[in-house]
PDB file of C-alpha atoms in Angstrom:
ATOM      1  CA  MET A 291       0.000   0.000   0.000  1.00 41.00           C
ATOM      2  CA  GLU A 292       1.214   3.434  -0.862  1.00 43.00           C
ATOM      3  CA  THR A 293       0.024   5.826   1.846  1.00 45.00           C
ATOM      4  CA  GLY A 294      -0.564   3.476   4.722  1.00 43.00           C
ATOM      5  CA  SER A 295       0.854   0.305   6.173  1.00 41.00           C
ATOM      6  CA  PRO A 296      -0.568  -2.622   8.116  1.00 41.00           C
ATOM      7  CA  GLU A 297       1.071  -1.227  11.232  1.00 41.00           C
ATOM      8  CA  SER A 298      -0.560   2.179  10.833  1.00 41.00           C
ATOM      9  CA  ALA A 299      -3.948   0.593  10.086  1.00 41.00           C
ATOM     10  CA  GLY A 300      -3.704  -1.221  13.412  1.00 42.00           C
ATOM     11  CA  GLU A 301      -3.053   2.045  15.218  1.00 42.00           C
ATOM     12  CA  THR A 302      -6.356   3.418  13.934  1.00 42.00           C
ATOM     13  CA  ARG A 303      -8.373   0.714  15.623  1.00 47.00           C
ATOM     14  CA  GLY A 304      -6.680   1.064  18.964  1.00 45.00           C
ATOM     15  CA  GLU A 305      -6.416   4.854  19.031  1.00 51.00           C
ATOM     16  CA  PRO A 306      -9.488   6.398  20.709  1.00 53.00           C
ATOM     17  CA  HIS A 307      -8.563  10.049  20.039  1.00 61.00           C
ATOM     18  CA  GLY A 308      -6.551  12.188  17.678  1.00 71.00           C
ATOM     19  CA  GLU A 309      -6.391  12.220  13.919  1.00 83.00           C
ATOM     20  CA  PRO A 310      -7.420   9.058  12.094  1.00 88.00           C
ATOM     21  CA  VAL A 311      -4.678   7.061  10.408  1.00 92.00           C
ATOM     22  CA  TRP A 312      -5.501   6.975   6.711  1.00 94.00           C
ATOM     23  CA  THR A 313      -4.809   4.039   4.410  1.00 94.00           C
ATOM     24  CA  GLY A 314      -4.400   4.662   0.687  1.00 95.00           C
ATOM     25  CA  LEU A 315      -5.253   2.388  -2.206  1.00 96.00           C
ATOM     26  CA  PRO A 316      -2.719   0.000  -3.775  1.00 96.00           C
ATOM     27  CA  ARG A 317      -0.681   1.283  -6.712  1.00 96.00           C
ATOM     28  CA  ASP A 318      -1.992  -1.636  -8.823  1.00 95.00           C
ATOM     29  CA  LEU A 319      -5.333   0.186  -9.088  1.00 96.00           C
ATOM     30  CA  LEU A 320      -3.578   3.126 -10.750  1.00 97.00           C
ATOM     31  CA  ARG A 321      -1.724   0.758 -13.095  1.00 97.00           C
ATOM     32  CA  MET A 322      -4.983  -0.960 -14.054  1.00 97.00           C
ATOM     33  CA  ARG A 323      -6.810   2.310 -14.760  1.00 97.00           C
ATOM     34  CA  ARG A 324      -3.929   3.697 -16.811  1.00 97.00           C
ATOM     35  CA  LEU A 325      -3.692   0.487 -18.816  1.00 97.00           C
ATOM     36  CA  LEU A 326      -7.423   0.660 -19.574  1.00 97.00           C
ATOM     37  CA  LEU A 327      -6.978   4.277 -20.687  1.00 97.00           C
ATOM     38  CA  VAL A 328      -4.235   3.238 -23.114  1.00 96.00           C
ATOM     39  CA  VAL A 329      -6.126   0.134 -24.313  1.00 96.00           C
ATOM     40  CA  TRP A 330      -9.144   2.267 -25.252  1.00 95.00           C
ATOM     41  CA  LEU A 331      -7.569   5.455 -26.560  1.00 95.00           C
ATOM     42  CA  VAL A 332      -4.564   4.219 -28.574  1.00 94.00           C
ATOM     43  CA  PRO A 333      -6.684   2.006 -30.905  1.00 95.00           C
ATOM     44  CA  LEU A 334      -9.277   4.811 -31.099  1.00 93.00           C
ATOM     45  CA  THR A 335      -6.547   7.254 -32.151  1.00 92.00           C
ATOM     46  CA  LEU A 336      -5.138   4.884 -34.774  1.00 93.00           C
ATOM     47  CA  GLY A 337      -8.553   3.845 -36.094  1.00 93.00           C
ATOM     48  CA  THR A 338      -9.816   7.415 -36.306  1.00 91.00           C
ATOM     49  CA  GLY A 339      -6.652   8.548 -38.088  1.00 91.00           C
ATOM     50  CA  LEU A 340      -6.724   5.731 -40.637  1.00 93.00           C
ATOM     51  CA  LEU A 341     -10.455   6.004 -41.290  1.00 92.00           C
ATOM     52  CA  LEU A 342     -10.421   9.788 -41.692  1.00 91.00           C
ATOM     53  CA  ASN A 343      -7.331   9.589 -43.908  1.00 89.00           C
ATOM     54  CA  LEU A 344      -9.012   7.068 -46.207  1.00 92.00           C
ATOM     55  CA  LEU A 345     -12.438   8.730 -46.323  1.00 91.00           C
ATOM     56  CA  ALA A 346     -11.728  12.460 -46.061  1.00 89.00           C
ATOM     57  CA  GLY A 347      -8.025  12.993 -46.643  1.00 87.00           C
ATOM     58  CA  PRO A 348      -4.914  13.669 -44.583  1.00 88.00           C
ATOM     59  CA  ALA A 349      -6.035  17.067 -43.312  1.00 88.00           C
ATOM     60  CA  TRP A 350      -9.051  15.499 -41.600  1.00 87.00           C
ATOM     61  CA  ALA A 351      -6.870  12.747 -40.129  1.00 85.00           C
ATOM     62  CA  ALA A 352      -5.467  15.374 -37.756  1.00 87.00           C
ATOM     63  CA  PHE A 353      -8.685  14.989 -35.743  1.00 89.00           C
ATOM     64  CA  ALA A 354      -7.231  11.679 -34.589  1.00 88.00           C
ATOM     65  CA  LEU A 355      -5.045  13.740 -32.275  1.00 90.00           C
ATOM     66  CA  LEU A 356      -8.087  14.451 -30.084  1.00 93.00           C
ATOM     67  CA  PRO A 357      -8.137  10.975 -28.471  1.00 92.00           C
ATOM     68  CA  LEU A 358      -4.360  11.205 -28.123  1.00 91.00           C
ATOM     69  CA  GLY A 359      -4.784  14.534 -26.314  1.00 94.00           C
ATOM     70  CA  LEU A 360      -7.362  12.900 -24.064  1.00 95.00           C
ATOM     71  CA  LEU A 361      -4.836  10.177 -23.256  1.00 95.00           C
ATOM     72  CA  LEU A 362      -2.145  12.725 -22.395  1.00 95.00           C
ATOM     73  CA  TRP A 363      -4.582  14.681 -20.205  1.00 96.00           C
ATOM     74  CA  GLY A 364      -6.104  11.563 -18.575  1.00 96.00           C
ATOM     75  CA  TRP A 365      -2.790  10.004 -17.505  1.00 97.00           C
ATOM     76  CA  PRO A 366      -1.957  12.552 -14.767  1.00 97.00           C
ATOM     77  CA  MET A 367      -5.648  12.995 -13.865  1.00 97.00           C
ATOM     78  CA  LEU A 368      -5.901   9.288 -13.037  1.00 97.00           C
ATOM     79  CA  GLY A 369      -2.859   9.685 -10.785  1.00 97.00           C
ATOM     80  CA  ARG A 370      -4.428  12.616  -8.948  1.00 97.00           C
ATOM     81  CA  ASN A 371      -7.710  10.750  -8.538  1.00 96.00           C
ATOM     82  CA  TRP A 372      -5.947   7.618  -7.247  1.00 97.00           C
ATOM     83  CA  ALA A 373      -3.953   9.657  -4.724  1.00 97.00           C
ATOM     84  CA  SER A 374      -7.146  11.283  -3.400  1.00 96.00           C
ATOM     85  CA  TRP A 375      -8.742   7.983  -2.283  1.00 96.00           C
ATOM     86  CA  ARG A 376      -8.143   6.858   1.308  1.00 96.00           C
ATOM     87  CA  TYR A 377      -9.980   5.276   4.206  1.00 96.00           C
ATOM     88  CA  ALA A 378      -9.618   5.103   7.980  1.00 95.00           C
ATOM     89  CA  GLU A 379     -11.111   2.746  10.532  1.00 93.00           C
ATOM     90  CA  ARG A 380     -12.114   4.512  13.744  1.00 91.00           C
ATOM     91  CA  ALA A 381     -13.671   3.190  16.926  1.00 88.00           C
ATOM     92  CA  ASP A 382     -17.301   3.816  15.880  1.00 89.00           C
ATOM     93  CA  ASP A 383     -17.225   4.390  12.124  1.00 91.00           C
ATOM     94  CA  LEU A 384     -15.387   4.072   8.845  1.00 92.00           C
ATOM     95  CA  LEU A 385     -14.189   7.192   7.015  1.00 94.00           C
ATOM     96  CA  ILE A 386     -13.779   7.228   3.234  1.00 95.00           C
ATOM     97  CA  SER A 387     -12.283  10.287   1.588  1.00 95.00           C
ATOM     98  CA  ARG A 388     -11.928  10.979  -2.132  1.00 96.00           C
ATOM     99  CA  GLY A 389     -11.965  13.718  -4.732  1.00 94.00           C
ATOM    100  CA  VAL A 390      -9.570  16.174  -6.301  1.00 93.00           C
ATOM    101  CA  LEU A 391     -11.665  19.245  -7.092  1.00 93.00           C
ATOM    102  CA  TRP A 392     -14.694  18.345  -5.006  1.00 94.00           C
ATOM    103  CA  ARG A 393     -13.579  16.597  -1.840  1.00 94.00           C
ATOM    104  CA  GLU A 394     -16.068  14.068  -0.527  1.00 93.00           C
ATOM    105  CA  GLU A 395     -15.808  12.412   2.858  1.00 93.00           C
ATOM    106  CA  THR A 396     -18.224   9.645   3.759  1.00 90.00           C
ATOM    107  CA  ILE A 397     -18.660   8.524   7.350  1.00 90.00           C
ATOM    108  CA  VAL A 398     -20.353   5.151   7.776  1.00 89.00           C
ATOM    109  CA  PRO A 399     -21.216   4.205  11.388  1.00 89.00           C
ATOM    110  CA  TYR A 400     -20.579   0.517  12.034  1.00 88.00           C
ATOM    111  CA  GLY A 401     -24.018   0.071  13.608  1.00 85.00           C
ATOM    112  CA  ARG A 402     -25.753   1.280  10.415  1.00 86.00           C
ATOM    113  CA  MET A 403     -24.104  -1.220   8.080  1.00 87.00           C
ATOM    114  CA  GLN A 404     -26.477  -3.815   6.728  1.00 88.00           C
ATOM    115  CA  LEU A 405     -24.335  -5.549   4.124  1.00 90.00           C
ATOM    116  CA  VAL A 406     -20.634  -5.570   3.263  1.00 92.00           C
ATOM    117  CA  GLU A 407     -19.694  -7.079  -0.109  1.00 94.00           C
ATOM    118  CA  VAL A 408     -16.359  -7.883  -1.703  1.00 95.00           C
ATOM    119  CA  THR A 409     -16.511  -7.830  -5.506  1.00 95.00           C
ATOM    120  CA  SER A 410     -13.939  -8.299  -8.220  1.00 95.00           C
ATOM    121  CA  GLY A 411     -14.522  -8.195 -11.979  1.00 94.00           C
ATOM    122  CA  PRO A 412     -12.337 -10.005 -14.520  1.00 95.00           C
ATOM    123  CA  VAL A 413      -9.950  -7.083 -15.116  1.00 95.00           C
ATOM    124  CA  ALA A 414      -9.635  -6.345 -11.393  1.00 95.00           C
ATOM    125  CA  ARG A 415      -8.988 -10.047 -10.686  1.00 95.00           C
ATOM    126  CA  HIS A 416      -6.242 -10.057 -13.317  1.00 95.00           C
ATOM    127  CA  PHE A 417      -4.546  -7.218 -11.415  1.00 95.00           C
ATOM    128  CA  GLY A 418      -5.199  -8.898  -8.040  1.00 95.00           C
ATOM    129  CA  LEU A 419      -7.728  -6.289  -6.866  1.00 97.00           C
ATOM    130  CA  ALA A 420     -11.130  -6.327  -5.190  1.00 97.00           C
ATOM    131  CA  SER A 421     -13.620  -3.674  -4.053  1.00 96.00           C
ATOM    132  CA  VAL A 422     -15.497  -3.417  -0.765  1.00 95.00           C
ATOM    133  CA  GLN A 423     -19.079  -2.153  -1.059  1.00 93.00           C
ATOM    134  CA  LEU A 424     -20.882  -1.052   2.120  1.00 92.00           C
ATOM    135  CA  HIS A 425     -24.678  -0.899   2.168  1.00 90.00           C
ATOM    136  CA  THR A 426     -26.699   0.926   4.821  1.00 85.00           C
ATOM    137  CA  ALA A 427     -30.406   1.575   5.326  1.00 80.00           C
ATOM    138  CA  ALA A 428     -29.972   5.030   3.790  1.00 79.00           C
ATOM    139  CA  ALA A 429     -28.730   4.778   0.209  1.00 74.00           C
ATOM    140  CA  ALA A 430     -26.973   8.153   0.603  1.00 72.00           C
ATOM    141  CA  THR A 431     -24.472   6.640   3.034  1.00 70.00           C
ATOM    142  CA  ASP A 432     -23.613   3.586   0.926  1.00 80.00           C
ATOM    143  CA  ALA A 433     -19.887   3.581   0.251  1.00 90.00           C
ATOM    144  CA  LEU A 434     -17.313   1.912  -1.957  1.00 93.00           C
ATOM    145  CA  ILE A 435     -13.597   1.332  -1.486  1.00 95.00           C
ATOM    146  CA  PRO A 436     -12.200   0.296  -4.877  1.00 96.00           C
ATOM    147  CA  GLY A 437      -9.036  -1.554  -5.785  1.00 94.00           C
ATOM    148  CA  LEU A 438      -7.945  -3.196  -2.554  1.00 96.00           C
ATOM    149  CA  GLU A 439      -5.772  -6.277  -2.419  1.00 96.00           C
ATOM    150  CA  PRO A 440      -8.116  -9.296  -1.947  1.00 95.00           C
ATOM    151  CA  ALA A 441      -6.684 -10.207   1.469  1.00 95.00           C
ATOM    152  CA  GLU A 442      -7.188  -6.623   2.716  1.00 95.00           C
ATOM    153  CA  ALA A 443     -10.699  -6.517   1.227  1.00 95.00           C
ATOM    154  CA  GLU A 444     -11.655  -9.745   3.009  1.00 96.00           C
ATOM    155  CA  ARG A 445     -10.069  -8.572   6.282  1.00 95.00           C
ATOM    156  CA  LEU A 446     -11.947  -5.280   6.045  1.00 94.00           C
ATOM    157  CA  ARG A 447     -15.232  -7.061   5.208  1.00 94.00           C
ATOM    158  CA  ASP A 448     -14.862  -9.416   8.183  1.00 93.00           C
ATOM    159  CA  ARG A 449     -13.916  -6.607  10.553  1.00 92.00           C
ATOM    160  CA  LEU A 450     -16.742  -4.318   9.402  1.00 91.00           C
ATOM    161  CA  THR A 451     -19.266  -7.150   9.615  1.00 90.00           C
ATOM    162  CA  GLU A 452     -18.089  -8.020  13.130  1.00 89.00           C
ATOM    163  CA  LEU A 453     -18.187  -4.402  14.278  1.00 88.00           C
ATOM    164  CA  GLY A 454     -21.575  -3.864  12.601  1.00 82.00           C
ATOM    165  CA  GLN A 455     -23.103  -6.831  14.398  1.00 83.00           C
ATOM    166  CA  ALA A 456     -21.658  -5.719  17.727  1.00 80.00           C
ATOM    167  CA  ARG A 457     -22.901  -2.122  17.330  1.00 73.00           C
ATOM    168  CA  SER A 458     -26.370  -3.051  16.016  1.00 68.00           C
ATOM    169  CA  ALA A 459     -26.905  -5.496  18.886  1.00 55.00           C
ATOM    170  CA  GLY A 460     -26.878  -2.525  21.263  1.00 53.00           C
ATOM    171  CA  LEU A 461     -29.697  -0.693  19.390  1.00 51.00           C
TER     172      LEU A 461
END
């Protein structure tokens, strides 16, 4: 993990006061997203250039530079977005923070969690990643932590489920 470590994640659970210890997402998520960007935009650039060159002439083929420009703009934007994602486990709730321009912080109390899912699509599985989806009674507080290593996703699911059952038992 890039911005956090297993040791620092453990401090969050045992620390009753002070700033939360944030854990970032694995760098493999950034690699996967950048690869998908290249896989989509490079063939689009080449196909657009060839097709426009054949049908409309070389001057029109310059429009193929638009997807290439999108690729060059998207590469650093994906890095900024990846760096903005983080989560912290506190005594009574889970914090999820994300966003570059518009910062969004979601606080999910353990006692309000109804379902915690670990999902992984074919591309994410290829990169060894899984996502944790948290469902609550209020859809507005549902939350997602994308791109975790499967072992961390399962650990987080088990911990959140355990804490959710313990907190909801007291209601």
